[in-house]
Short mmCIF file of C-alpha atoms in Angstrom, two decimals:
data_model
loop_
_atom_site.label_atom_id
_atom_site.label_comp_id
_atom_site.label_asym_id
_atom_site.label_seq_id
_atom_site.Cartn_x
_atom_site.Cartn_y
_atom_site.Cartn_z
CA MET X 52 -0.13 0.10 -0.35
CA ARG X 53 1.18 3.37 -0.48
CA PRO X 54 1.73 5.98 2.15
CA GLY X 55 -1.19 7.95 2.37
CA GLY X 56 -3.20 5.83 0.68
CA ASN X 57 -6.66 4.52 2.48
CA ARG X 58 -7.85 7.46 4.67
CA GLY X 59 -11.20 6.26 4.69
CA TRP X 60 -10.88 5.06 8.29
CA LEU X 61 -10.21 9.29 9.03
CA LEU X 62 -13.03 10.59 7.04
CA ARG X 63 -15.47 8.32 9.52
CA LEU X 64 -13.66 8.92 12.54
CA VAL X 65 -13.96 12.74 11.78
CA LEU X 66 -18.08 12.17 10.88
CA ALA X 67 -18.09 10.45 14.32
CA PHE X 68 -16.87 13.14 16.21
CA ALA X 69 -18.46 15.54 14.57
CA PHE X 70 -21.93 13.66 15.04
CA ALA X 71 -21.10 13.23 19.25
CA GLN X 72 -20.07 16.92 19.50
CA GLY X 73 -23.63 17.95 17.73
CA ALA X 74 -25.27 15.56 19.98
CA VAL X 75 -23.79 16.84 23.37
CA SER X 76 -24.44 20.48 21.97
CA MET X 77 -27.72 19.61 21.54
CA ALA X 78 -28.48 17.37 24.44
CA ARG X 79 -27.04 20.58 27.16
CA PRO X 80 -29.21 22.96 26.70
CA ALA X 81 -32.47 20.08 26.36
CA VAL X 82 -31.82 18.80 29.78
CA SER X 83 -31.13 22.27 31.40
CA TYR X 84 -35.04 23.23 29.82
CA ARG X 85 -36.41 19.63 30.69
CA ALA X 86 -34.97 20.26 34.41
CA LEU X 87 -36.76 23.38 34.84
CA ALA X 88 -39.79 22.29 33.27
CA LEU X 89 -39.34 19.40 35.97
CA GLY X 90 -39.16 22.36 38.84
CA ALA X 91 -35.39 22.36 39.28
CA ASP X 92 -34.02 25.80 41.31
CA GLU X 93 -31.00 27.49 39.71
CA ARG X 94 -28.60 25.08 41.72
CA ALA X 95 -29.59 22.57 40.45
CA VAL X 96 -29.38 23.41 36.67
CA GLY X 97 -26.17 24.74 37.47
CA VAL X 98 -24.99 21.45 39.00
CA ILE X 99 -26.60 19.84 35.75
CA ALA X 100 -24.95 21.91 33.35
CA GLY X 101 -21.50 21.71 35.42
CA VAL X 102 -21.36 17.73 35.16
CA TYR X 103 -20.74 18.02 31.29
CA ALA X 104 -17.39 19.47 32.04
CA LEU X 105 -16.05 16.42 34.40
CA LEU X 106 -15.14 13.93 31.53
CA PRO X 107 -13.04 16.53 29.89
CA LEU X 108 -11.66 17.42 33.73
CA PHE X 109 -10.61 14.10 34.08
CA ALA X 110 -9.02 13.08 30.81
CA ALA X 111 -7.16 16.58 30.29
CA VAL X 112 -5.34 16.12 33.79
CA PRO X 113 -3.87 12.51 33.08
CA SER X 114 -3.24 13.41 29.46
CA ALA X 115 -1.38 16.56 30.28
CA ALA X 116 0.48 14.54 32.84
CA ALA X 117 1.48 12.34 30.20
CA PRO X 118 4.61 13.98 28.89
CA THR X 119 6.24 14.41 32.25
CA THR X 120 6.25 10.76 33.25
CA ALA X 121 6.82 9.15 29.82
CA GLY X 122 9.03 12.00 28.31
CA ALA X 123 7.98 14.50 25.74
CA ARG X 124 9.66 13.13 22.93
CA ARG X 125 7.79 9.81 23.21
CA CYS X 126 4.15 11.18 23.77
CA CYS X 127 4.42 14.15 21.28
CA ARG X 128 5.90 12.27 18.09
CA PRO X 129 3.39 11.30 15.61
CA ALA X 130 2.05 8.02 15.30
CA TRP X 131 3.49 7.15 11.98
CA CYS X 132 7.27 7.80 12.68
#
């Protein structure tokens, strides 16, 4: 196979992430409005809105520490090298 030959997987991956991002972007306000419709107060709506930031927070901390523990050259080189 020639270098850079079959990149169909990359297009599928980008489309999957685009649809996932769109779904989360639509779900966040929908969940907040539904909580308001069910009678939630301001604090509960704030907690519900803040929960969406927990997964990126818990994923970012270990990934930021990876170059320190494994070495910057090992973590920051492209996968194809």
